[in-house]
PDB file of C-alpha atoms in Angstrom:
ATOM      1  CA  MET A 113     100.016  47.968 119.729  1.00  0.00           C
ATOM      2  CA  ARG A 114      97.574  46.093 117.590  1.00  0.00           C
ATOM      3  CA  SER A 115      96.284  42.537 117.404  1.00  0.00           C
ATOM      4  CA  VAL A 116      96.385  41.206 113.860  1.00  0.00           C
ATOM      5  CA  LYS A 117      92.937  40.405 112.517  1.00  0.00           C
ATOM      6  CA  ALA A 118      92.882  37.113 110.653  1.00  0.00           C
ATOM      7  CA  SER A 119      90.944  38.603 107.762  1.00  0.00           C
ATOM      8  CA  ILE A 120      93.766  40.990 106.898  1.00  0.00           C
ATOM      9  CA  VAL A 121      96.822  38.779 107.172  1.00  0.00           C
ATOM     10  CA  GLY A 122      98.276  38.029 103.790  1.00  0.00           C
ATOM     11  CA  SER A 123      99.487  39.859 100.739  1.00  0.00           C
ATOM     12  CA  ALA A 124      97.906  43.106 101.893  1.00  0.00           C
ATOM     13  CA  LEU A 125     100.229  43.254 104.907  1.00  0.00           C
ATOM     14  CA  TRP A 126     103.524  44.665 103.765  1.00  0.00           C
ATOM     15  CA  GLY A 127     105.987  47.426 104.473  1.00  0.00           C
ATOM     16  CA  SER A 128     108.525  49.703 102.864  1.00  0.00           C
ATOM     17  CA  ALA A 129     111.723  51.379 103.938  1.00  0.00           C
ATOM     18  CA  CYS A 130     111.175  54.256 101.497  1.00  0.00           C
ATOM     19  CA  ALA A 131     111.262  57.817 102.777  1.00  0.00           C
ATOM     20  CA  SER A 132     108.083  58.542 100.823  1.00  0.00           C
ATOM     21  CA  LEU A 133     105.035  56.404 100.087  1.00  0.00           C
ATOM     22  CA  TYR A 134     105.232  57.579  96.474  1.00  0.00           C
ATOM     23  CA  PRO A 135     108.892  57.672  95.384  1.00  0.00           C
ATOM     24  CA  GLY A 136     109.796  60.747  93.383  1.00  0.00           C
ATOM     25  CA  GLN A 137     106.975  62.842  94.823  1.00  0.00           C
ATOM     26  CA  SER A 138     107.736  66.561  94.771  1.00  0.00           C
ATOM     27  CA  SER A 139     107.612  68.680  97.924  1.00  0.00           C
ATOM     28  CA  VAL A 140     106.102  71.653  96.043  1.00  0.00           C
ATOM     29  CA  ASN A 141     102.611  72.569  94.808  1.00  0.00           C
ATOM     30  CA  HIS A 142     100.624  70.873  97.566  1.00  0.00           C
ATOM     31  CA  THR A 143      98.181  73.730  98.161  1.00  0.00           C
ATOM     32  CA  CYS A 144      95.222  71.772  99.458  1.00  0.00           C
ATOM     33  CA  GLN A 145      92.895  74.769  99.404  1.00  0.00           C
ATOM     34  CA  LEU A 146      93.073  74.461  95.595  1.00  0.00           C
ATOM     35  CA  GLN A 147      92.212  70.758  95.650  1.00  0.00           C
ATOM     36  CA  THR A 148      88.816  69.067  95.889  1.00  0.00           C
ATOM     37  CA  PRO A 149      88.699  67.141  99.221  1.00  0.00           C
ATOM     38  CA  TYR A 150      87.615  63.764  97.877  1.00  0.00           C
ATOM     39  CA  LEU A 151      86.283  61.057 100.180  1.00  0.00           C
ATOM     40  CA  SER A 152      88.897  58.427 100.913  1.00  0.00           C
ATOM     41  CA  CYS A 153      88.241  55.030  99.317  1.00  0.00           C
ATOM     42  CA  SER A 154      86.151  56.710  96.602  1.00  0.00           C
ATOM     43  CA  PRO A 155      87.048  56.336  92.895  1.00  0.00           C
ATOM     44  CA  GLN A 156      88.737  59.764  92.996  1.00  0.00           C
ATOM     45  CA  ALA A 157      91.005  58.946  95.945  1.00  0.00           C
ATOM     46  CA  TYR A 158      93.998  57.638  93.989  1.00  0.00           C
ATOM     47  CA  PRO A 159      97.398  59.341  93.549  1.00  0.00           C
ATOM     48  CA  ASN A 160      97.087  59.372  89.738  1.00  0.00           C
ATOM     49  CA  VAL A 161      93.777  61.255  90.056  1.00  0.00           C
ATOM     50  CA  THR A 162      94.319  63.738  92.895  1.00  0.00           C
ATOM     51  CA  ASP A 163      97.040  65.115  95.163  1.00  0.00           C
ATOM     52  CA  SER A 164      97.770  62.456  97.778  1.00  0.00           C
ATOM     53  CA  CYS A 165      98.800  65.195 100.223  1.00  0.00           C
ATOM     54  CA  CYS A 166      95.296  66.650 100.032  1.00  0.00           C
ATOM     55  CA  THR A 167      93.161  63.489  99.937  1.00  0.00           C
ATOM     56  CA  GLU A 168      94.063  60.320 101.825  1.00  0.00           C
ATOM     57  CA  THR A 169      94.993  57.899  99.051  1.00  0.00           C
ATOM     58  CA  TYR A 170      97.004  55.277 100.943  1.00  0.00           C
ATOM     59  CA  GLY A 171      95.325  54.375 104.233  1.00  0.00           C
ATOM     60  CA  GLY A 172      91.817  55.481 103.393  1.00  0.00           C
ATOM     61  CA  LEU A 173      89.955  53.447 106.011  1.00  0.00           C
ATOM     62  CA  VAL A 174      90.827  55.402 109.152  1.00  0.00           C
ATOM     63  CA  LEU A 175      90.492  53.899 112.628  1.00  0.00           C
ATOM     64  CA  ALA A 176      90.404  56.028 115.779  1.00  0.00           C
ATOM     65  CA  THR A 177      91.080  53.524 118.556  1.00  0.00           C
ATOM     66  CA  GLN A 178      90.697  53.633 122.334  1.00  0.00           C
ATOM     67  CA  PHE A 179      91.598  51.521 125.366  1.00  0.00           C
ATOM     68  CA  TRP A 180      89.775  50.678 128.564  1.00  0.00           C
ATOM     69  CA  SER A 181      92.706  49.807 130.835  1.00  0.00           C
ATOM     70  CA  THR A 182      92.476  49.236 134.584  1.00  0.00           C
ATOM     71  CA  TYR A 183      96.094  49.950 135.568  1.00  0.00           C
ATOM     72  CA  THR A 184      99.388  51.234 134.109  1.00  0.00           C
ATOM     73  CA  GLY A 185     101.999  49.372 136.119  1.00  0.00           C
ATOM     74  CA  LEU A 186     103.827  52.669 136.650  1.00  0.00           C
ATOM     75  CA  GLU A 187     101.527  54.252 139.199  1.00  0.00           C
ATOM     76  CA  SER A 188     104.432  54.774 141.596  1.00  0.00           C
ATOM     77  CA  GLN A 189     106.001  57.023 138.952  1.00  0.00           C
ATOM     78  CA  GLY A 190     102.854  59.088 138.524  1.00  0.00           C
ATOM     79  CA  GLN A 191     101.687  57.397 135.317  1.00  0.00           C
ATOM     80  CA  VAL A 192      97.992  56.951 136.004  1.00  0.00           C
ATOM     81  CA  LEU A 193      94.691  56.768 134.130  1.00  0.00           C
ATOM     82  CA  PRO A 194      92.196  59.638 133.735  1.00  0.00           C
ATOM     83  CA  LYS A 195      88.902  59.391 135.579  1.00  0.00           C
ATOM     84  CA  ASP A 196      85.632  58.792 133.718  1.00  0.00           C
ATOM     85  CA  THR A 197      87.119  58.408 130.254  1.00  0.00           C
ATOM     86  CA  TRP A 198      88.728  55.867 127.979  1.00  0.00           C
ATOM     87  CA  THR A 199      92.269  56.510 126.784  1.00  0.00           C
ATOM     88  CA  ILE A 200      93.814  56.889 123.339  1.00  0.00           C
ATOM     89  CA  HIS A 201      95.227  53.882 121.566  1.00  0.00           C
ATOM     90  CA  GLY A 202      95.971  55.447 118.188  1.00  0.00           C
ATOM     91  CA  LEU A 203      94.923  56.553 114.717  1.00  0.00           C
ATOM     92  CA  TRP A 204      95.430  53.859 112.093  1.00  0.00           C
ATOM     93  CA  PRO A 205      95.390  53.795 108.281  1.00  0.00           C
ATOM     94  CA  ASP A 206      93.850  50.601 106.959  1.00  0.00           C
ATOM     95  CA  PHE A 207      93.660  49.994 103.237  1.00  0.00           C
ATOM     96  CA  CYS A 208      90.225  50.401 101.726  1.00  0.00           C
ATOM     97  CA  ASP A 209      89.868  46.609 101.469  1.00  0.00           C
ATOM     98  CA  GLY A 210      90.550  46.201 105.188  1.00  0.00           C
ATOM     99  CA  GLY A 211      94.185  45.172 104.910  1.00  0.00           C
ATOM    100  CA  TYR A 212      96.937  47.299 106.384  1.00  0.00           C
ATOM    101  CA  THR A 213     100.631  48.019 106.302  1.00  0.00           C
ATOM    102  CA  GLN A 214     103.083  49.202 108.949  1.00  0.00           C
ATOM    103  CA  TYR A 215     106.418  50.959 109.544  1.00  0.00           C
ATOM    104  CA  CYS A 216     106.306  52.519 106.083  1.00  0.00           C
ATOM    105  CA  ASP A 217     109.290  54.842 106.570  1.00  0.00           C
ATOM    106  CA  LEU A 218     112.198  53.500 108.576  1.00  0.00           C
ATOM    107  CA  SER A 219     113.913  56.895 108.455  1.00  0.00           C
ATOM    108  CA  ARG A 220     111.144  57.998 110.847  1.00  0.00           C
ATOM    109  CA  GLN A 221     111.354  55.019 113.193  1.00  0.00           C
ATOM    110  CA  TYR A 222     110.995  56.168 116.829  1.00  0.00           C
ATOM    111  CA  ASP A 223     109.666  52.935 118.362  1.00  0.00           C
ATOM    112  CA  PRO A 224     111.951  51.511 121.092  1.00  0.00           C
ATOM    113  CA  VAL A 225     110.325  48.066 120.855  1.00  0.00           C
ATOM    114  CA  PRO A 226     108.892  47.507 117.352  1.00  0.00           C
ATOM    115  CA  VAL A 227     105.983  45.061 117.311  1.00  0.00           C
ATOM    116  CA  PRO A 228     106.235  43.197 115.014  1.00  0.00           C
ATOM    117  CA  ASN A 229     109.937  43.694 114.424  1.00  0.00           C
ATOM    118  CA  THR A 230     109.732  43.393 110.629  1.00  0.00           C
ATOM    119  CA  THR A 231     107.883  45.553 108.127  1.00  0.00           C
ATOM    120  CA  ASP A 232     105.666  42.696 106.945  1.00  0.00           C
ATOM    121  CA  GLY A 233     105.313  40.787 110.206  1.00  0.00           C
ATOM    122  CA  LYS A 234     107.245  37.829 108.799  1.00  0.00           C
ATOM    123  CA  THR A 235     110.650  36.525 109.819  1.00  0.00           C
ATOM    124  CA  THR A 236     111.844  37.093 106.248  1.00  0.00           C
ATOM    125  CA  GLY A 237     110.761  40.736 106.223  1.00  0.00           C
ATOM    126  CA  THR A 238     112.843  43.886 106.573  1.00  0.00           C
ATOM    127  CA  ILE A 239     113.971  44.308 110.165  1.00  0.00           C
ATOM    128  CA  VAL A 240     112.613  47.346 112.010  1.00  0.00           C
ATOM    129  CA  PRO A 241     115.571  48.482 114.148  1.00  0.00           C
ATOM    130  CA  PRO A 242     114.710  49.522 117.725  1.00  0.00           C
ATOM    131  CA  TYR A 243     114.905  53.256 118.306  1.00  0.00           C
ATOM    132  CA  THR A 244     117.501  54.300 120.865  1.00  0.00           C
ATOM    133  CA  GLY A 245     117.296  58.103 120.734  1.00  0.00           C
ATOM    134  CA  PRO A 246     115.498  60.583 122.983  1.00  0.00           C
ATOM    135  CA  SER A 247     111.808  59.996 123.649  1.00  0.00           C
ATOM    136  CA  ILE A 248     109.481  61.192 120.910  1.00  0.00           C
ATOM    137  CA  GLY A 249     107.861  63.307 123.617  1.00  0.00           C
ATOM    138  CA  THR A 250     110.872  65.634 123.486  1.00  0.00           C
ATOM    139  CA  PHE A 251     109.998  66.469 119.866  1.00  0.00           C
ATOM    140  CA  LEU A 252     107.100  68.618 121.081  1.00  0.00           C
ATOM    141  CA  GLU A 253     109.284  70.967 123.129  1.00  0.00           C
ATOM    142  CA  PRO A 254     110.916  72.988 120.284  1.00  0.00           C
ATOM    143  CA  PHE A 255     107.406  73.670 118.960  1.00  0.00           C
ATOM    144  CA  GLY A 256     106.257  74.947 122.359  1.00  0.00           C
ATOM    145  CA  LYS A 257     103.547  72.271 122.522  1.00  0.00           C
ATOM    146  CA  PHE A 258     103.671  71.810 126.280  1.00  0.00           C
ATOM    147  CA  ASP A 259      99.874  71.826 126.523  1.00  0.00           C
ATOM    148  CA  LEU A 260      99.682  69.013 123.990  1.00  0.00           C
ATOM    149  CA  LEU A 261     102.362  67.080 125.852  1.00  0.00           C
ATOM    150  CA  ALA A 262     100.426  67.446 129.116  1.00  0.00           C
ATOM    151  CA  TYR A 263      97.215  66.272 127.438  1.00  0.00           C
ATOM    152  CA  MET A 264      98.936  63.233 125.964  1.00  0.00           C
ATOM    153  CA  ASN A 265     100.459  62.291 129.301  1.00  0.00           C
ATOM    154  CA  LYS A 266      96.967  62.364 130.778  1.00  0.00           C
ATOM    155  CA  TYR A 267      94.932  60.700 128.031  1.00  0.00           C
ATOM    156  CA  TRP A 268      97.397  58.715 125.866  1.00  0.00           C
ATOM    157  CA  VAL A 269      98.668  56.358 128.518  1.00  0.00           C
ATOM    158  CA  ASN A 270     100.930  53.340 128.174  1.00  0.00           C
ATOM    159  CA  GLN A 271     100.922  50.159 130.230  1.00  0.00           C
ATOM    160  CA  GLY A 272     104.172  48.793 131.611  1.00  0.00           C
ATOM    161  CA  ALA A 273     106.460  51.355 129.964  1.00  0.00           C
ATOM    162  CA  PRO A 274     106.742  55.163 129.683  1.00  0.00           C
ATOM    163  CA  ASN A 275     104.067  56.939 127.661  1.00  0.00           C
ATOM    164  CA  GLY A 276     106.629  58.220 125.162  1.00  0.00           C
ATOM    165  CA  ASP A 277     107.480  54.667 124.121  1.00  0.00           C
ATOM    166  CA  PHE A 278     103.840  54.109 123.202  1.00  0.00           C
ATOM    167  CA  TRP A 279     103.613  57.364 121.244  1.00  0.00           C
ATOM    168  CA  GLY A 280     106.761  56.441 119.331  1.00  0.00           C
ATOM    169  CA  HIS A 281     105.254  53.068 118.480  1.00  0.00           C
ATOM    170  CA  GLU A 282     101.988  54.556 117.246  1.00  0.00           C
ATOM    171  CA  PHE A 283     103.666  57.211 115.107  1.00  0.00           C
ATOM    172  CA  SER A 284     106.255  54.926 113.540  1.00  0.00           C
ATOM    173  CA  LYS A 285     103.973  51.973 112.864  1.00  0.00           C
ATOM    174  CA  HIS A 286     100.901  53.893 111.718  1.00  0.00           C
ATOM    175  CA  ALA A 287     101.435  57.594 110.939  1.00  0.00           C
ATOM    176  CA  THR A 288     104.143  56.852 108.376  1.00  0.00           C
ATOM    177  CA  CYS A 289     101.532  54.922 106.373  1.00  0.00           C
ATOM    178  CA  PHE A 290      99.143  57.859 105.804  1.00  0.00           C
ATOM    179  CA  SER A 291      99.641  59.720 102.525  1.00  0.00           C
ATOM    180  CA  THR A 292      98.727  63.055 104.113  1.00  0.00           C
ATOM    181  CA  PHE A 293     101.477  62.744 106.752  1.00  0.00           C
ATOM    182  CA  ASP A 294     104.093  61.948 104.089  1.00  0.00           C
ATOM    183  CA  LEU A 295     107.140  64.213 104.272  1.00  0.00           C
ATOM    184  CA  PRO A 296     106.828  65.828 100.800  1.00  0.00           C
ATOM    185  CA  CYS A 297     103.422  67.169 101.889  1.00  0.00           C
ATOM    186  CA  TYR A 298     105.148  69.568 104.303  1.00  0.00           C
ATOM    187  CA  GLY A 299     106.869  71.508 101.529  1.00  0.00           C
ATOM    188  CA  PRO A 300     110.408  72.705 100.898  1.00  0.00           C
ATOM    189  CA  LYS A 301     110.542  74.593 104.230  1.00  0.00           C
ATOM    190  CA  TYR A 302     109.719  71.495 106.276  1.00  0.00           C
ATOM    191  CA  LYS A 303     110.850  71.699 109.893  1.00  0.00           C
ATOM    192  CA  GLU A 304     111.986  68.397 111.355  1.00  0.00           C
ATOM    193  CA  HIS A 305     109.212  66.568 113.238  1.00  0.00           C
ATOM    194  CA  SER A 306     106.422  68.858 112.021  1.00  0.00           C
ATOM    195  CA  GLU A 307     104.502  65.808 110.893  1.00  0.00           C
ATOM    196  CA  VAL A 308     104.933  64.187 114.323  1.00  0.00           C
ATOM    197  CA  ILE A 309     103.218  67.150 115.959  1.00  0.00           C
ATOM    198  CA  ASP A 310     100.578  67.118 113.223  1.00  0.00           C
ATOM    199  CA  PHE A 311      99.852  63.425 113.829  1.00  0.00           C
ATOM    200  CA  PHE A 312      99.597  63.840 117.590  1.00  0.00           C
ATOM    201  CA  GLU A 313      97.244  66.823 117.269  1.00  0.00           C
ATOM    202  CA  THR A 314      95.091  64.953 114.756  1.00  0.00           C
ATOM    203  CA  THR A 315      94.889  61.807 116.892  1.00  0.00           C
ATOM    204  CA  VAL A 316      93.866  63.889 119.901  1.00  0.00           C
ATOM    205  CA  ALA A 317      91.211  65.695 117.855  1.00  0.00           C
ATOM    206  CA  TYR A 318      89.562  62.410 116.835  1.00  0.00           C
ATOM    207  CA  HIS A 319      89.701  61.168 120.419  1.00  0.00           C
ATOM    208  CA  GLU A 320      87.946  64.304 121.652  1.00  0.00           C
ATOM    209  CA  ILE A 321      84.830  63.601 119.570  1.00  0.00           C
ATOM    210  CA  LEU A 322      84.561  59.970 120.683  1.00  0.00           C
ATOM    211  CA  PRO A 323      83.288  59.984 124.294  1.00  0.00           C
ATOM    212  CA  THR A 324      83.073  56.224 124.739  1.00  0.00           C
ATOM    213  CA  TRP A 325      82.716  56.444 128.530  1.00  0.00           C
ATOM    214  CA  GLY A 326      79.918  59.005 128.185  1.00  0.00           C
ATOM    215  CA  TRP A 327      78.013  57.067 125.526  1.00  0.00           C
ATOM    216  CA  LEU A 328      78.075  53.973 127.713  1.00  0.00           C
ATOM    217  CA  ALA A 329      77.146  55.903 130.855  1.00  0.00           C
ATOM    218  CA  ALA A 330      74.175  57.465 129.031  1.00  0.00           C
ATOM    219  CA  ALA A 331      72.941  53.908 128.465  1.00  0.00           C
ATOM    220  CA  SER A 332      73.414  53.108 132.196  1.00  0.00           C
ATOM    221  CA  ILE A 333      76.524  51.052 131.482  1.00  0.00           C
ATOM    222  CA  HIS A 334      79.165  51.785 134.104  1.00  0.00           C
ATOM    223  CA  PRO A 335      82.396  50.075 135.146  1.00  0.00           C
ATOM    224  CA  SER A 336      81.670  47.500 137.833  1.00  0.00           C
ATOM    225  CA  ASN A 337      83.269  44.492 139.467  1.00  0.00           C
ATOM    226  CA  SER A 338      79.905  43.002 140.359  1.00  0.00           C
ATOM    227  CA  THR A 339      77.727  43.596 137.293  1.00  0.00           C
ATOM    228  CA  SER A 340      78.344  42.110 133.843  1.00  0.00           C
ATOM    229  CA  TYR A 341      76.794  43.141 130.550  1.00  0.00           C
ATOM    230  CA  SER A 342      75.914  41.745 127.153  1.00  0.00           C
ATOM    231  CA  LEU A 343      77.885  42.593 124.024  1.00  0.00           C
ATOM    232  CA  THR A 344      74.669  43.831 122.426  1.00  0.00           C
ATOM    233  CA  GLN A 345      74.326  46.487 125.149  1.00  0.00           C
ATOM    234  CA  PHE A 346      77.746  47.917 124.313  1.00  0.00           C
ATOM    235  CA  GLN A 347      77.038  47.732 120.594  1.00  0.00           C
ATOM    236  CA  THR A 348      73.685  49.514 120.874  1.00  0.00           C
ATOM    237  CA  ALA A 349      75.104  52.335 123.002  1.00  0.00           C
ATOM    238  CA  LEU A 350      78.208  52.954 120.914  1.00  0.00           C
ATOM    239  CA  LYS A 351      76.486  52.639 117.544  1.00  0.00           C
ATOM    240  CA  SER A 352      73.880  55.144 118.697  1.00  0.00           C
ATOM    241  CA  GLY A 353      76.552  57.607 119.770  1.00  0.00           C
ATOM    242  CA  PHE A 354      78.928  57.167 116.832  1.00  0.00           C
ATOM    243  CA  GLY A 355      76.473  56.640 113.999  1.00  0.00           C
ATOM    244  CA  ALA A 356      77.990  53.333 112.836  1.00  0.00           C
ATOM    245  CA  MET A 357      78.999  50.025 114.418  1.00  0.00           C
ATOM    246  CA  PRO A 358      82.500  50.154 115.918  1.00  0.00           C
ATOM    247  CA  TYR A 359      84.713  47.151 116.562  1.00  0.00           C
ATOM    248  CA  ILE A 360      84.475  46.252 120.251  1.00  0.00           C
ATOM    249  CA  GLY A 361      87.449  44.350 121.615  1.00  0.00           C
ATOM    250  CA  CYS A 362      87.663  42.144 124.682  1.00  0.00           C
ATOM    251  CA  ALA A 363      90.517  40.528 126.578  1.00  0.00           C
ATOM    252  CA  GLY A 364      90.478  38.053 129.471  1.00  0.00           C
ATOM    253  CA  PRO A 365      89.368  34.415 129.441  1.00  0.00           C
ATOM    254  CA  ARG A 366      87.239  32.976 126.664  1.00  0.00           C
ATOM    255  CA  TYR A 367      83.689  32.321 127.720  1.00  0.00           C
ATOM    256  CA  ASN A 368      83.909  28.585 126.994  1.00  0.00           C
ATOM    257  CA  GLU A 369      86.992  28.439 129.240  1.00  0.00           C
ATOM    258  CA  THR A 370      84.955  29.690 132.201  1.00  0.00           C
ATOM    259  CA  GLU A 371      82.805  27.547 134.476  1.00  0.00           C
ATOM    260  CA  ALA A 372      79.615  29.220 133.258  1.00  0.00           C
ATOM    261  CA  GLY A 373      80.456  28.758 129.584  1.00  0.00           C
ATOM    262  CA  ARG A 374      82.044  25.320 129.644  1.00  0.00           C
ATOM    263  CA  GLY A 375      80.636  23.104 126.923  1.00  0.00           C
ATOM    264  CA  THR A 376      79.390  25.996 124.771  1.00  0.00           C
ATOM    265  CA  MET A 377      80.696  27.011 121.346  1.00  0.00           C
ATOM    266  CA  ASP A 378      81.094  30.644 122.421  1.00  0.00           C
ATOM    267  CA  ASN A 379      84.841  31.292 122.520  1.00  0.00           C
ATOM    268  CA  GLY A 380      84.589  35.083 122.730  1.00  0.00           C
ATOM    269  CA  ARG A 381      86.567  36.865 125.400  1.00  0.00           C
ATOM    270  CA  THR A 382      84.914  38.294 128.469  1.00  0.00           C
ATOM    271  CA  VAL A 383      86.611  41.546 129.597  1.00  0.00           C
ATOM    272  CA  LEU A 384      85.912  44.770 127.698  1.00  0.00           C
ATOM    273  CA  SER A 385      89.162  46.431 126.597  1.00  0.00           C
ATOM    274  CA  GLU A 386      88.983  48.344 123.283  1.00  0.00           C
ATOM    275  CA  ALA A 387      86.834  50.248 120.809  1.00  0.00           C
ATOM    276  CA  TRP A 388      87.828  50.951 117.191  1.00  0.00           C
ATOM    277  CA  TYR A 389      85.865  53.607 115.309  1.00  0.00           C
ATOM    278  CA  TYR A 390      86.027  53.386 111.511  1.00  0.00           C
ATOM    279  CA  TYR A 391      85.867  56.345 109.116  1.00  0.00           C
ATOM    280  CA  HIS A 392      86.210  57.352 105.526  1.00  0.00           C
ATOM    281  CA  VAL A 393      87.568  60.901 105.522  1.00  0.00           C
ATOM    282  CA  TYR A 394      87.081  63.890 103.250  1.00  0.00           C
ATOM    283  CA  GLY A 395      90.386  65.308 102.060  1.00  0.00           C
ATOM    284  CA  ARG A 396      93.244  65.266 104.546  1.00  0.00           C
ATOM    285  CA  VAL A 397      92.992  63.090 107.633  1.00  0.00           C
ATOM    286  CA  GLN A 398      94.072  66.222 109.497  1.00  0.00           C
ATOM    287  CA  GLY A 399      90.852  67.932 108.398  1.00  0.00           C
ATOM    288  CA  ARG A 400      88.882  65.672 110.777  1.00  0.00           C
ATOM    289  CA  GLN A 401      85.971  65.459 108.362  1.00  0.00           C
ATOM    290  CA  GLY A 402      85.165  61.811 108.915  1.00  0.00           C
ATOM    291  CA  LEU A 403      82.215  59.794 107.647  1.00  0.00           C
ATOM    292  CA  PRO A 404      81.520  56.984 110.154  1.00  0.00           C
ATOM    293  CA  VAL A 405      81.319  53.525 108.597  1.00  0.00           C
ATOM    294  CA  ASP A 406      80.590  50.121 110.104  1.00  0.00           C
ATOM    295  CA  ALA A 407      83.546  48.033 111.218  1.00  0.00           C
ATOM    296  CA  SER A 408      82.051  45.255 109.065  1.00  0.00           C
ATOM    297  CA  ILE A 409      82.442  47.335 105.885  1.00  0.00           C
ATOM    298  CA  ASN A 410      84.785  44.747 104.362  1.00  0.00           C
ATOM    299  CA  GLY A 411      83.007  41.701 105.725  1.00  0.00           C
ATOM    300  CA  GLY A 412      85.093  41.415 108.884  1.00  0.00           C
ATOM    301  CA  GLY A 413      83.859  40.828 112.407  1.00  0.00           C
ATOM    302  CA  VAL A 414      82.704  43.621 114.684  1.00  0.00           C
ATOM    303  CA  SER A 415      83.847  42.074 117.967  1.00  0.00           C
ATOM    304  CA  ASN A 416      85.851  39.273 119.546  1.00  0.00           C
ATOM    305  CA  CYS A 417      83.762  39.434 122.735  1.00  0.00           C
ATOM    306  CA  ALA A 418      81.543  36.650 124.016  1.00  0.00           C
ATOM    307  CA  LYS A 419      78.013  36.727 122.618  1.00  0.00           C
ATOM    308  CA  ALA A 420      76.255  35.044 125.534  1.00  0.00           C
ATOM    309  CA  GLU A 421      73.929  37.289 127.499  1.00  0.00           C
ATOM    310  CA  GLY A 422      75.341  39.095 130.524  1.00  0.00           C
ATOM    311  CA  VAL A 423      78.884  37.689 130.505  1.00  0.00           C
ATOM    312  CA  VAL A 424      81.093  40.642 129.477  1.00  0.00           C
ATOM    313  CA  ARG A 425      82.793  42.508 132.313  1.00  0.00           C
ATOM    314  CA  TYR A 426      83.513  46.263 132.220  1.00  0.00           C
ATOM    315  CA  PRO A 427      85.819  46.309 135.234  1.00  0.00           C
ATOM    316  CA  LEU A 428      86.572  49.133 137.612  1.00  0.00           C
ATOM    317  CA  ARG A 429      90.025  50.626 137.534  1.00  0.00           C
ATOM    318  CA  THR A 430      92.510  49.308 140.090  1.00  0.00           C
ATOM    319  CA  VAL A 431      92.614  51.367 143.279  1.00  0.00           C
ATOM    320  CA  GLY A 432      95.326  53.992 142.928  1.00  0.00           C
ATOM    321  CA  SER A 433      95.446  53.736 139.133  1.00  0.00           C
ATOM    322  CA  GLU A 434      92.930  56.476 138.365  1.00  0.00           C
ATOM    323  CA  VAL A 435      92.828  60.207 139.095  1.00  0.00           C
TER     324      VAL A 435
END
């Protein structure tokens, strides 16, 4: 799931029920080895200039996103969090101007609880029908991707519902809005759900090169229920590791709602919860050739956390929630 950023709500937020991002696109002649892998959001990254199956031309500002969660709510069912690492949230295609779209292909809608439940987030928008079929996790089995399924169950963990529900949400809301995961790109011999597997493998690959827990630990920043940190400490550690400033998200009470912050103008939240890493990518998103860019590239904020010194908590996981 994703919190809507105020700077991107508006005409840029829209959806489509089309089976392809570019209606009429052929499923043949997408040999990407013959195409120049242009950088997304560059002047060459447009469908009338290059093959949109071979260069990301739709959601060219790519976000690899992670969670710091402290429990799952389904521990009794064996759904727990991995030790000493953050977990996957998703891989998102923002427009180059920082706006974004969602649920771009309702024929590939596998989200049991669509959020929002319309393609443009408005009550007047096209309804996104809840998915009632088998879990998207079952799609991996005919491809023999049991190792991938095991990895996802360990590192791509939902809160309050089965992991497969979360994966279905992330694919349907976000993957269908990348040009390089569009169905015509898979050719005339497309096997159903190939692009689902492709998206999961790609999301995992980005996660693997973003060791948020390790970057913070290297800066002596560890989860604690007794020590708090400053936003600048997180920013320095993660920018140093990533090579650009990520968006750092917080949950919990606002600082000026707490006893210590009462009367201040600082309304940032005080519990560390997310990190969003921004990229422009060369060629296909699946190629994993990302150029890190600052989260502020379009003038937006880089955090919703409190700015006061030493007030942001990085809490320990709940006992029994981590293995």
